Amino acid sequence: MIKIKTALISVYHKEGLEDLLFSLHNHDVQLISTGGTYEYINKLGYKAIKVEDISDFPAILGGRVKTLHPKIFGGILGRRDHLNDVNEMNKYGISAIDLVVVDLYPFESTLASGAFHQEIIEKIDIGGISLIRAAAKNFKDVVIIPSSSYYKTFTEIYNRKNGCTENADRYFFAGAAFNVSSHYDTAIFNYFNKENTHQSLKLSFCTGKALRYGENPHQKGFFWGNSDEIFTQLHGKEISYNNLLDLDAALNLIKEFSEPTFAILKHNNACGLASRENLSHAYTDALAGDPVSAYGGVLVTNRVLDETTALKINDLFFEIIAAPVYEKKSLEILKQKKNRVILQVHTAVYSKQIVKSALNGLLVQDADHKTECVHDFRNVTDKAPDAKQMEDLVFANIAVKHTKSNAIVLVKNKQLIASGTGQTSRVDALKQAILKAKENGFDLYGAVMASDAFFPFPDCVEIAHKEGINAVVQPGGSINDKATITYCNENNIAMVVTGNRHFKH
């Protein structure tokens, strides 16, 4: 146990600091501070020594240099059980510092605010980060509070142990300190490396949680990130690893639509999707797309979930429902099942990159945020799609973009009537979709087809045409495009190409 006698405090965020200062004052701790923190301490009625009075050197360069001095860092780094260190501290009049409290300049929030370059640069903390590392390195003798988020934790431990800390406490806070400093440096590096000038990948998340398990019960699972930015859980059991994967797919799909739309997903693929004038009809038609697969699925919509729709979906067993807003009555209905997860979705910025483990490293790519609209479609056949077909082609192209490759989707009247997902051949994906559509009672005449990649041969459009499908959207780019286009022209099929493949694995 080590009793804290002297504390150096230099923080940006003062919220929560008052309770800590009160405890330190009650245990007769000598306070050292500088700048705004010194003024804050004085306003609370506590006495403090200025850093400048210890170093006998003023803050210079507009405050860029304040604590960087041997009398400060010697007091932190000096080893109390090391005779040479003790002798040198005595020789140069260096007093030991037992506690260091730091809260760094807010680099990340300044960056996120859209501030100008020079303002961002000025929020790179130098003295604070150095204090954190120094105190953490000498955790055997010094305790470090590395950010405002640890004020409360330390205060509780400190009060419970009557103004002292144990080695285990100091070790814990040292770990927290290097977590804070490494995350801070990662954010700065990534700012300077926006153009990937340096072939180095640095990822850092300071928030996360252990999940019940991973993809399967014998696998451990974790989520790193702040899901509270994306949604608020209003009801239900703990969200699982697989739930989060489905939810990610669902939210990325639903944000593509502006009309009232309802989607049902299983294993990251939409098994139901429809856009209608009102949400109740959208849900009914989404469910009709594949009512068997909908069992145990993830439901998502882009509109207020009303009572009428809630009554309908309450009859279905599902894992999660996600919506931007819920009517009070609809929540009461949905909460009847205790394990049903109900999420209120916030407007949020989703990941700009996709990171996957591969071999002994990571694969990183930009997220697929390219979504084609009517103006991106290029008609390549004699027959052009009519207005109704064009609506369905846009809808189908969105749906296939969010379906696992090889993927084919069939759409009619802005309703997903079937999809072929994750097949090793495009023909098999189409056959799977046709079989599904027929099993669920859909008439394929007048439907449209979308493919996530080009047709290597005309076989898919031939099979689709024989089922009554008369409009197609695909990326194009095959050496056999001409043969496919020729078949379409000979059989009065309209086909547009987008120029963009949408593989999803």
Short mmCIF file of C-alpha atoms in Angstrom, two decimals:
data_model
loop_
_atom_site.label_atom_id
_atom_site.label_comp_id
_atom_site.label_asym_id
_atom_site.label_seq_id
_atom_site.Cartn_x
_atom_site.Cartn_y
_atom_site.Cartn_z
CA MET A 1 0.00 0.00 0.00
CA ILE A 2 1.28 3.47 -0.93
CA LYS A 3 -0.23 6.63 0.48
CA ILE A 4 -0.68 9.45 -2.00
CA LYS A 5 0.95 12.65 -0.77
CA THR A 6 1.34 14.71 -3.95
CA ALA A 7 -0.84 14.85 -7.07
CA LEU A 8 -0.23 16.54 -10.42
CA ILE A 9 -3.50 17.43 -12.18
CA SER A 10 -3.69 18.67 -15.78
CA VAL A 11 -7.00 17.96 -17.49
CA TYR A 12 -9.13 19.16 -20.39
CA HIS A 13 -12.52 17.92 -19.21
CA LYS A 14 -13.34 19.07 -15.69
CA GLU A 15 -16.70 17.25 -15.38
CA GLY A 16 -16.51 14.77 -12.50
CA LEU A 17 -13.23 16.21 -11.21
CA GLU A 18 -14.83 17.92 -8.21
CA ASP A 19 -15.49 14.68 -6.31
CA LEU A 20 -11.92 13.56 -6.90
CA LEU A 21 -10.52 16.86 -5.64
CA PHE A 22 -12.74 16.68 -2.56
CA SER A 23 -11.31 13.24 -1.70
CA LEU A 24 -7.73 14.32 -2.28
CA HIS A 25 -8.28 17.41 -0.11
CA ASN A 26 -9.74 15.28 2.70
CA HIS A 27 -6.56 13.20 2.71
CA ASP A 28 -4.28 16.27 2.77
CA VAL A 29 -2.82 15.66 -0.67
CA GLN A 30 -0.63 18.45 -2.06
CA LEU A 31 -2.01 19.52 -5.45
CA ILE A 32 0.10 20.67 -8.39
CA SER A 33 -1.51 22.09 -11.47
CA THR A 34 -1.31 24.51 -14.37
CA GLY A 35 -3.42 26.65 -16.69
CA GLY A 36 -7.17 26.18 -16.70
CA THR A 37 -7.02 23.28 -14.28
CA TYR A 38 -5.20 25.40 -11.71
CA GLU A 39 -7.89 28.09 -12.01
CA TYR A 40 -10.64 25.50 -11.66
CA ILE A 41 -9.07 24.09 -8.48
CA ASN A 42 -8.76 27.58 -7.00
CA LYS A 43 -12.38 28.41 -7.77
CA LEU A 44 -13.42 25.35 -5.76
CA GLY A 45 -11.48 26.74 -2.80
CA TYR A 46 -8.60 24.29 -2.81
CA LYS A 47 -4.95 25.29 -2.69
CA ALA A 48 -2.58 24.21 -5.42
CA ILE A 49 1.01 24.86 -6.46
CA LYS A 50 1.62 26.01 -9.99
CA VAL A 51 3.84 23.82 -12.15
CA GLU A 52 5.78 26.98 -13.00
CA ASP A 53 6.65 27.45 -9.31
CA ILE A 54 8.19 23.97 -9.20
CA SER A 55 10.01 24.13 -12.52
CA ASP A 56 10.97 27.80 -12.11
CA PHE A 57 10.12 28.10 -15.80
CA PRO A 58 7.00 29.69 -17.34
CA ALA A 59 4.61 28.10 -19.80
CA ILE A 60 5.87 29.04 -23.27
CA LEU A 61 4.95 28.83 -26.96
CA GLY A 62 1.31 29.64 -26.36
CA GLY A 63 0.98 26.89 -23.76
CA ARG A 64 2.57 24.19 -25.89
CA VAL A 65 5.26 23.69 -23.23
CA LYS A 66 4.10 23.64 -19.61
CA THR A 67 4.85 20.38 -17.81
CA LEU A 68 7.79 19.17 -19.92
CA HIS A 69 10.52 19.74 -17.35
CA PRO A 70 12.95 17.46 -15.40
CA LYS A 71 11.54 18.57 -12.04
CA ILE A 72 8.11 17.32 -13.12
CA PHE A 73 9.10 14.18 -14.99
CA GLY A 74 11.84 13.37 -12.49
CA GLY A 75 9.21 13.46 -9.75
CA ILE A 76 7.10 10.98 -11.73
CA LEU A 77 9.77 8.64 -13.09
CA GLY A 78 12.01 8.54 -10.03
CA ARG A 79 12.12 5.03 -8.54
CA ARG A 80 11.59 5.23 -4.80
CA ASP A 81 13.52 2.02 -4.08
CA HIS A 82 16.40 2.85 -6.41
CA LEU A 83 19.23 4.50 -4.44
CA ASN A 84 20.77 6.32 -7.42
CA ASP A 85 17.35 7.75 -8.38
CA VAL A 86 16.71 8.91 -4.81
CA ASN A 87 20.14 10.53 -4.57
CA GLU A 88 19.70 12.34 -7.88
CA MET A 89 16.24 13.56 -6.88
CA ASN A 90 17.69 14.94 -3.67
CA LYS A 91 20.65 16.48 -5.49
CA TYR A 92 18.44 18.38 -7.96
CA GLY A 93 15.64 19.20 -5.54
CA ILE A 94 13.07 16.99 -7.23
CA SER A 95 10.01 16.07 -5.16
CA ALA A 96 8.16 12.79 -5.73
CA ILE A 97 4.75 12.88 -7.40
CA ASP A 98 2.49 10.00 -6.37
CA LEU A 99 -0.59 10.63 -8.51
CA VAL A 100 -0.94 12.02 -12.03
CA VAL A 101 -4.37 13.01 -13.35
CA VAL A 102 -4.63 13.77 -17.08
CA ASP A 103 -7.41 14.27 -19.59
CA LEU A 104 -6.05 14.82 -23.10
CA TYR A 105 -6.97 17.48 -25.65
CA PRO A 106 -10.00 16.18 -27.58
CA PHE A 107 -8.31 15.28 -30.86
CA GLU A 108 -10.97 12.86 -32.14
CA SER A 109 -13.97 15.08 -31.41
CA THR A 110 -12.20 18.06 -32.98
CA LEU A 111 -11.53 15.97 -36.08
CA ALA A 112 -15.14 14.76 -36.18
CA SER A 113 -16.43 18.34 -35.92
CA GLY A 114 -14.98 19.19 -39.33
CA ALA A 115 -12.49 21.67 -37.90
CA PHE A 116 -9.75 23.17 -40.04
CA HIS A 117 -6.39 21.43 -40.28
CA GLN A 118 -4.50 23.80 -37.99
CA GLU A 119 -7.14 23.56 -35.26
CA ILE A 120 -6.89 19.77 -35.45
CA ILE A 121 -3.10 19.93 -35.17
CA GLU A 122 -3.32 22.14 -32.08
CA LYS A 123 -5.44 19.45 -30.41
CA ILE A 124 -2.56 16.98 -30.51
CA ASP A 125 -1.63 16.73 -26.86
CA ILE A 126 2.10 16.57 -26.10
CA GLY A 127 2.58 17.21 -22.40
CA GLY A 128 -0.45 15.18 -21.36
CA ILE A 129 0.46 12.10 -23.36
CA SER A 130 4.00 12.28 -21.97
CA LEU A 131 2.70 12.50 -18.40
CA ILE A 132 0.47 9.48 -18.98
CA ARG A 133 3.28 7.31 -20.33
CA ALA A 134 5.73 8.37 -17.64
CA ALA A 135 3.35 7.68 -14.75
CA ALA A 136 2.22 4.38 -16.26
CA LYS A 137 5.80 3.22 -16.74
CA ASN A 138 6.53 3.88 -13.07
CA PHE A 139 3.31 2.27 -11.83
CA LYS A 140 5.21 0.61 -9.01
CA ASP A 141 5.36 4.00 -7.28
CA VAL A 142 2.87 6.22 -9.13
CA VAL A 143 -0.81 5.93 -10.02
CA ILE A 144 -2.10 7.43 -13.26
CA ILE A 145 -5.65 8.52 -14.05
CA PRO A 146 -5.43 8.77 -17.86
CA SER A 147 -8.82 10.26 -18.74
CA SER A 148 -11.96 11.76 -17.26
CA SER A 149 -13.74 8.41 -17.68
CA TYR A 150 -11.59 7.05 -14.81
CA TYR A 151 -12.19 9.85 -12.28
CA LYS A 152 -15.04 8.00 -10.60
CA THR A 153 -13.36 4.58 -10.63
CA PHE A 154 -10.24 5.92 -8.96
CA THR A 155 -12.16 7.98 -6.40
CA GLU A 156 -14.12 4.93 -5.26
CA ILE A 157 -10.95 2.84 -4.85
CA TYR A 158 -9.09 5.69 -3.17
CA ASN A 159 -11.83 6.36 -0.62
CA ARG A 160 -12.29 2.67 0.12
CA LYS A 161 -8.57 2.26 0.83
CA ASN A 162 -8.30 5.39 2.95
CA GLY A 163 -6.11 7.47 0.66
CA CYS A 164 -3.83 4.63 -0.47
CA THR A 165 -3.41 2.40 -3.52
CA GLU A 166 -2.14 -1.14 -3.92
CA ASN A 167 0.16 -2.40 -6.64
CA ALA A 168 -2.78 -4.12 -8.35
CA ASP A 169 -4.64 -0.80 -8.51
CA ARG A 170 -1.67 0.99 -10.01
CA TYR A 171 -1.13 -1.82 -12.49
CA PHE A 172 -4.78 -1.59 -13.57
CA PHE A 173 -4.54 2.15 -14.17
CA ALA A 174 -1.22 1.73 -16.00
CA GLY A 175 -2.97 -0.64 -18.40
CA ALA A 176 -5.77 1.89 -18.82
CA ALA A 177 -3.17 4.57 -19.49
CA PHE A 178 -1.50 2.68 -22.34
CA ASN A 179 -4.95 1.90 -23.73
CA VAL A 180 -5.77 5.62 -23.78
CA SER A 181 -2.39 6.67 -25.20
CA SER A 182 -2.26 4.00 -27.92
CA HIS A 183 -5.81 4.82 -29.03
CA TYR A 184 -4.98 8.52 -29.10
CA ASP A 185 -1.85 7.95 -31.18
CA THR A 186 -3.77 5.66 -33.56
CA ALA A 187 -6.32 8.40 -34.26
CA ILE A 188 -3.52 10.89 -34.96
CA PHE A 189 -1.65 8.48 -37.23
CA ASN A 190 -4.78 7.66 -39.21
CA TYR A 191 -5.40 11.38 -39.71
CA PHE A 192 -1.92 11.82 -41.15
CA ASN A 193 -2.27 8.62 -43.19
CA LYS A 194 -5.59 9.35 -44.88
CA GLU A 195 -4.08 8.69 -48.29
CA ASN A 196 -2.42 5.45 -47.13
CA THR A 197 1.01 6.96 -47.77
CA HIS A 198 2.42 4.64 -45.11
CA GLN A 199 1.60 0.98 -45.68
CA SER A 200 0.43 0.40 -42.13
CA LEU A 201 -2.97 -0.51 -40.69
CA LYS A 202 -3.88 0.68 -37.22
CA LEU A 203 -7.28 -0.04 -35.69
CA SER A 204 -8.34 0.91 -32.20
CA PHE A 205 -11.61 0.59 -30.30
CA CYS A 206 -11.92 1.63 -26.68
CA THR A 207 -15.45 0.31 -26.28
CA GLY A 208 -16.69 -3.22 -26.70
CA LYS A 209 -18.33 -6.12 -24.95
CA ALA A 210 -18.13 -9.87 -24.68
CA LEU A 211 -21.00 -11.70 -26.38
CA ARG A 212 -22.63 -14.89 -25.16
CA TYR A 213 -20.60 -16.73 -27.79
CA GLY A 214 -19.47 -16.38 -31.39
CA GLU A 215 -21.05 -17.84 -34.49
CA ASN A 216 -21.39 -21.15 -32.63
CA PRO A 217 -21.61 -21.91 -28.90
CA HIS A 218 -18.07 -23.32 -28.75
CA GLN A 219 -16.58 -20.07 -30.12
CA LYS A 220 -15.91 -16.98 -28.03
CA GLY A 221 -17.33 -13.75 -29.43
CA PHE A 222 -16.76 -10.03 -28.92
CA PHE A 223 -18.11 -6.83 -30.42
CA TRP A 224 -15.72 -3.91 -30.62
CA GLY A 225 -17.39 -0.56 -31.16
CA ASN A 226 -20.10 1.61 -29.68
CA SER A 227 -23.44 0.09 -30.68
CA ASP A 228 -25.24 2.80 -28.68
CA GLU A 229 -24.48 5.16 -31.56
CA ILE A 230 -26.46 2.90 -33.87
CA PHE A 231 -29.41 1.77 -31.76
CA THR A 232 -31.03 1.71 -28.34
CA GLN A 233 -32.33 -1.62 -27.08
CA LEU A 234 -35.83 -1.14 -25.72
CA HIS A 235 -36.63 -4.74 -24.83
CA GLY A 236 -35.48 -8.34 -25.02
CA LYS A 237 -32.55 -10.64 -24.42
CA GLU A 238 -28.88 -9.95 -25.01
CA ILE A 239 -28.01 -9.54 -28.67
CA SER A 240 -25.85 -12.32 -30.08
CA TYR A 241 -22.95 -12.43 -32.54
CA ASN A 242 -25.21 -13.73 -35.31
CA ASN A 243 -27.86 -11.13 -34.46
CA LEU A 244 -25.31 -8.37 -34.96
CA LEU A 245 -24.27 -9.75 -38.35
CA ASP A 246 -27.90 -9.89 -39.48
CA LEU A 247 -28.58 -6.46 -38.04
CA ASP A 248 -25.63 -4.99 -39.92
CA ALA A 249 -26.95 -6.47 -43.17
CA ALA A 250 -30.49 -5.31 -42.40
CA LEU A 251 -29.59 -1.70 -41.60
CA ASN A 252 -27.32 -1.38 -44.62
CA LEU A 253 -30.15 -2.68 -46.81
CA ILE A 254 -32.99 -0.59 -45.41
CA LYS A 255 -31.07 2.70 -45.64
CA GLU A 256 -31.16 2.35 -49.44
CA PHE A 257 -34.93 2.96 -49.54
CA SER A 258 -36.91 6.20 -49.24
CA GLU A 259 -40.43 4.77 -49.59
CA PRO A 260 -42.10 2.91 -46.69
CA THR A 261 -40.20 -0.39 -46.80
CA PHE A 262 -40.06 -3.54 -44.73
CA ALA A 263 -37.35 -6.20 -44.88
CA ILE A 264 -36.94 -9.63 -43.28
CA LEU A 265 -33.44 -11.14 -43.17
CA LYS A 266 -31.95 -14.54 -42.39
CA HIS A 267 -28.23 -15.28 -42.43
CA ASN A 268 -27.48 -11.80 -43.83
CA ASN A 269 -29.79 -12.22 -46.84
CA ALA A 270 -33.21 -10.68 -47.40
CA CYS A 271 -35.89 -13.36 -47.57
CA GLY A 272 -38.62 -10.71 -47.62
CA LEU A 273 -38.56 -7.15 -48.95
CA ALA A 274 -41.29 -4.81 -50.16
CA SER A 275 -41.98 -1.10 -50.61
CA ARG A 276 -45.58 0.12 -50.35
CA GLU A 277 -47.59 3.23 -49.61
CA ASN A 278 -48.08 2.16 -46.01
CA LEU A 279 -46.03 0.04 -43.65
CA SER A 280 -48.67 -2.58 -42.92
CA HIS A 281 -48.92 -3.51 -46.62
CA ALA A 282 -45.12 -3.45 -46.94
CA TYR A 283 -44.81 -5.98 -44.08
CA THR A 284 -47.55 -8.24 -45.51
CA ASP A 285 -45.85 -8.39 -48.89
CA ALA A 286 -42.37 -8.78 -47.42
CA LEU A 287 -43.56 -11.77 -45.40
CA ALA A 288 -45.25 -13.27 -48.46
CA GLY A 289 -41.90 -13.35 -50.23
CA ASP A 290 -40.78 -16.33 -48.15
CA PRO A 291 -42.89 -16.97 -45.04
CA VAL A 292 -40.99 -20.14 -44.13
CA SER A 293 -37.58 -18.46 -44.08
CA ALA A 294 -39.00 -15.50 -42.13
CA TYR A 295 -39.29 -17.69 -39.02
CA GLY A 296 -36.63 -16.57 -36.55
CA GLY A 297 -35.52 -13.69 -38.74
CA VAL A 298 -34.48 -10.08 -38.24
CA LEU A 299 -37.12 -7.50 -39.16
CA VAL A 300 -36.30 -3.93 -40.14
CA THR A 301 -38.20 -0.91 -41.42
CA ASN A 302 -37.56 2.73 -42.23
CA ARG A 303 -40.84 4.10 -40.86
CA VAL A 304 -42.63 4.56 -37.54
CA LEU A 305 -43.85 1.13 -36.47
CA ASP A 306 -47.59 1.57 -36.02
CA GLU A 307 -50.12 -0.49 -34.09
CA THR A 308 -51.63 -2.15 -37.19
CA THR A 309 -48.25 -3.43 -38.34
CA ALA A 310 -47.28 -4.48 -34.82
CA LEU A 311 -50.42 -6.62 -34.52
CA LYS A 312 -49.49 -8.40 -37.75
CA ILE A 313 -45.86 -9.07 -36.94
CA ASN A 314 -46.72 -10.18 -33.40
CA ASP A 315 -47.97 -13.44 -34.90
CA LEU A 316 -44.52 -14.23 -36.27
CA PHE A 317 -41.64 -15.67 -34.27
CA PHE A 318 -38.64 -13.45 -34.92
CA GLU A 319 -35.41 -12.53 -33.16
CA ILE A 320 -35.17 -8.76 -33.69
CA ILE A 321 -37.29 -5.84 -34.84
CA ALA A 322 -35.50 -2.58 -35.71
CA ALA A 323 -37.29 0.68 -36.49
CA PRO A 324 -36.57 4.41 -36.13
CA VAL A 325 -39.66 5.05 -33.94
CA TYR A 326 -42.42 2.99 -32.29
CA GLU A 327 -45.94 4.04 -31.44
CA LYS A 328 -46.67 3.51 -27.75
CA LYS A 329 -49.32 0.89 -28.46
CA SER A 330 -47.08 -1.00 -30.87
CA LEU A 331 -44.38 -1.29 -28.19
CA GLU A 332 -46.90 -2.71 -25.73
CA ILE A 333 -47.87 -5.35 -28.29
CA LEU A 334 -44.32 -6.30 -29.23
CA LYS A 335 -43.13 -6.51 -25.62
CA GLN A 336 -45.52 -9.40 -24.96
CA LYS A 337 -42.67 -11.79 -25.80
CA LYS A 338 -39.94 -11.31 -23.17
CA ASN A 339 -36.98 -12.44 -25.32
CA ARG A 340 -37.96 -10.49 -28.44
CA VAL A 341 -35.30 -7.85 -29.12
CA ILE A 342 -36.75 -4.44 -29.91
CA LEU A 343 -34.32 -1.82 -31.21
CA GLN A 344 -34.78 1.86 -31.89
CA VAL A 345 -32.39 2.80 -34.68
CA HIS A 346 -30.61 6.15 -34.73
CA THR A 347 -29.19 8.00 -37.68
CA ALA A 348 -25.54 7.03 -37.72
CA VAL A 349 -22.45 6.85 -39.86
CA TYR A 350 -21.65 3.25 -40.70
CA SER A 351 -18.23 1.76 -41.33
CA LYS A 352 -16.40 3.08 -44.36
CA GLN A 353 -14.25 -0.05 -44.55
CA ILE A 354 -14.76 -3.78 -44.31
CA VAL A 355 -12.13 -5.74 -42.40
CA LYS A 356 -11.92 -9.54 -42.48
CA SER A 357 -9.34 -11.95 -41.16
CA ALA A 358 -7.58 -14.00 -43.85
CA LEU A 359 -4.64 -16.40 -43.56
CA ASN A 360 -2.32 -14.80 -41.00
CA GLY A 361 -3.51 -11.25 -41.56
CA LEU A 362 -6.41 -9.02 -42.50
CA LEU A 363 -8.16 -8.11 -45.73
CA VAL A 364 -9.36 -4.51 -45.88
CA GLN A 365 -11.56 -2.91 -48.50
CA ASP A 366 -13.83 0.09 -48.88
CA ALA A 367 -17.45 -0.64 -48.04
CA ASP A 368 -19.71 -0.94 -51.09
CA HIS A 369 -21.56 2.36 -50.89
CA LYS A 370 -22.19 2.53 -54.64
CA THR A 371 -25.88 2.19 -55.49
CA GLU A 372 -27.01 2.74 -59.06
CA CYS A 373 -30.15 4.71 -59.92
CA VAL A 374 -32.08 5.07 -63.19
CA HIS A 375 -29.55 7.57 -64.54
CA ASP A 376 -26.77 5.01 -64.09
CA PHE A 377 -28.57 2.36 -66.14
CA ARG A 378 -27.49 1.97 -69.76
CA ASN A 379 -29.98 0.33 -72.05
CA VAL A 380 -28.23 -2.19 -74.31
CA THR A 381 -31.21 -3.84 -76.03
CA ASP A 382 -33.63 -2.77 -78.76
CA LYS A 383 -36.42 -2.74 -76.23
CA ALA A 384 -36.12 -0.29 -73.32
CA PRO A 385 -37.77 -0.97 -69.96
CA ASP A 386 -41.05 0.84 -69.39
CA ALA A 387 -41.57 3.03 -66.30
CA LYS A 388 -42.95 0.18 -64.18
CA GLN A 389 -40.14 -2.17 -65.16
CA MET A 390 -37.59 0.53 -64.42
CA GLU A 391 -38.95 0.93 -60.89
CA ASP A 392 -38.65 -2.80 -60.33
CA LEU A 393 -35.16 -2.93 -61.84
CA VAL A 394 -33.92 -0.24 -59.45
CA PHE A 395 -35.50 -2.13 -56.54
CA ALA A 396 -34.03 -5.44 -57.71
CA ASN A 397 -30.57 -3.97 -58.21
CA ILE A 398 -30.55 -2.74 -54.60
CA ALA A 399 -31.73 -6.12 -53.33
CA VAL A 400 -29.11 -8.10 -55.26
CA LYS A 401 -26.34 -5.79 -54.06
CA HIS A 402 -27.15 -6.89 -50.50
CA THR A 403 -27.42 -10.61 -51.30
CA LYS A 404 -24.59 -13.14 -50.92
CA SER A 405 -22.87 -14.09 -54.19
CA ASN A 406 -23.52 -15.69 -56.56
CA ALA A 407 -26.87 -13.94 -56.38
CA ILE A 408 -29.98 -13.60 -58.50
CA VAL A 409 -33.12 -11.81 -57.31
CA LEU A 410 -36.57 -11.72 -58.86
CA VAL A 411 -38.81 -8.71 -58.23
CA LYS A 412 -42.35 -7.82 -59.20
CA ASN A 413 -44.21 -4.66 -58.21
CA LYS A 414 -41.44 -3.60 -55.80
CA GLN A 415 -41.67 -6.90 -53.95
CA LEU A 416 -38.90 -9.46 -53.63
CA ILE A 417 -40.60 -12.62 -54.87
CA ALA A 418 -37.51 -14.85 -54.68
CA SER A 419 -33.74 -14.88 -54.52
CA GLY A 420 -30.98 -17.35 -55.20
CA THR A 421 -28.15 -16.79 -52.76
CA GLY A 422 -24.60 -17.96 -52.26
CA GLN A 423 -24.55 -20.41 -55.15
CA THR A 424 -21.44 -21.63 -56.94
CA SER A 425 -22.99 -20.89 -60.33
CA ARG A 426 -25.28 -18.12 -61.52
CA VAL A 427 -27.53 -20.64 -63.23
CA ASP A 428 -28.03 -22.48 -59.95
CA ALA A 429 -28.84 -19.18 -58.21
CA LEU A 430 -31.52 -18.45 -60.82
CA LYS A 431 -32.99 -21.96 -60.63
CA GLN A 432 -33.13 -21.67 -56.84
CA ALA A 433 -34.97 -18.34 -57.13
CA ILE A 434 -37.47 -19.66 -59.68
CA LEU A 435 -38.22 -22.71 -57.51
CA LYS A 436 -38.71 -20.51 -54.44
CA ALA A 437 -41.04 -18.15 -56.27
CA LYS A 438 -43.22 -20.98 -57.51
CA GLU A 439 -43.31 -22.66 -54.09
CA ASN A 440 -44.65 -19.43 -52.63
CA GLY A 441 -47.33 -19.05 -55.33
CA PHE A 442 -45.89 -16.22 -57.41
CA ASP A 443 -46.56 -15.74 -61.10
CA LEU A 444 -43.23 -14.89 -62.71
CA TYR A 445 -44.77 -13.36 -65.81
CA GLY A 446 -43.86 -9.66 -65.82
CA ALA A 447 -41.20 -10.02 -63.12
CA VAL A 448 -37.70 -8.60 -63.50
CA MET A 449 -34.33 -10.20 -62.77
CA ALA A 450 -31.17 -8.71 -61.23
CA SER A 451 -27.72 -10.28 -61.10
CA ASP A 452 -24.84 -9.17 -58.86
CA ALA A 453 -22.29 -9.91 -61.63
CA PHE A 454 -22.27 -10.31 -65.40
CA PHE A 455 -23.73 -13.29 -67.25
CA PRO A 456 -20.86 -15.33 -68.71
CA PHE A 457 -23.31 -16.94 -71.15
CA PRO A 458 -26.87 -16.25 -72.35
CA ASP A 459 -28.22 -19.26 -70.40
CA CYS A 460 -29.63 -17.21 -67.47
CA VAL A 461 -31.64 -14.81 -69.62
CA GLU A 462 -32.90 -17.78 -71.64
CA ILE A 463 -34.09 -19.62 -68.51
CA ALA A 464 -35.64 -16.43 -67.11
CA HIS A 465 -37.42 -15.62 -70.38
CA LYS A 466 -39.03 -19.06 -70.49
CA GLU A 467 -40.54 -18.30 -67.07
CA GLY A 468 -42.05 -15.00 -68.24
CA ILE A 469 -39.36 -12.59 -67.02
CA ASN A 470 -38.97 -9.79 -69.56
CA ALA A 471 -36.59 -7.21 -68.04
CA VAL A 472 -33.06 -7.66 -66.67
CA VAL A 473 -30.43 -5.57 -64.88
CA GLN A 474 -26.82 -6.72 -64.61
CA PRO A 475 -23.35 -5.13 -64.48
CA GLY A 476 -22.27 -6.21 -67.96
CA GLY A 477 -18.66 -6.65 -68.96
CA SER A 478 -18.56 -10.28 -70.08
CA ILE A 479 -16.81 -11.21 -73.33
CA ASN A 480 -20.15 -12.88 -74.15
CA ASP A 481 -22.30 -9.78 -73.55
CA LYS A 482 -23.06 -9.63 -77.25
CA ALA A 483 -24.55 -13.13 -77.25
CA THR A 484 -26.70 -12.30 -74.22
CA ILE A 485 -27.87 -9.04 -75.79
CA THR A 486 -28.64 -10.83 -79.05
CA TYR A 487 -30.85 -13.34 -77.23
CA CYS A 488 -32.69 -10.48 -75.50
CA ASN A 489 -33.28 -8.67 -78.79
CA GLU A 490 -34.55 -11.84 -80.48
CA ASN A 491 -37.01 -12.44 -77.63
CA ASN A 492 -38.19 -8.87 -76.90
CA ILE A 493 -36.45 -8.65 -73.49
CA ALA A 494 -35.32 -5.32 -72.09
CA MET A 495 -31.88 -5.31 -70.49
CA VAL A 496 -29.88 -2.55 -68.81
CA VAL A 497 -26.33 -2.66 -67.51
CA THR A 498 -24.86 -0.72 -64.59
CA GLY A 499 -21.12 -1.11 -65.12
CA ASN A 500 -20.65 -2.03 -61.45
CA ARG A 501 -20.33 -5.52 -60.02
CA HIS A 502 -21.65 -6.12 -56.49
CA PHE A 503 -20.05 -9.30 -55.22
CA LYS A 504 -20.76 -9.95 -51.54
CA HIS A 505 -19.02 -12.78 -49.71
#
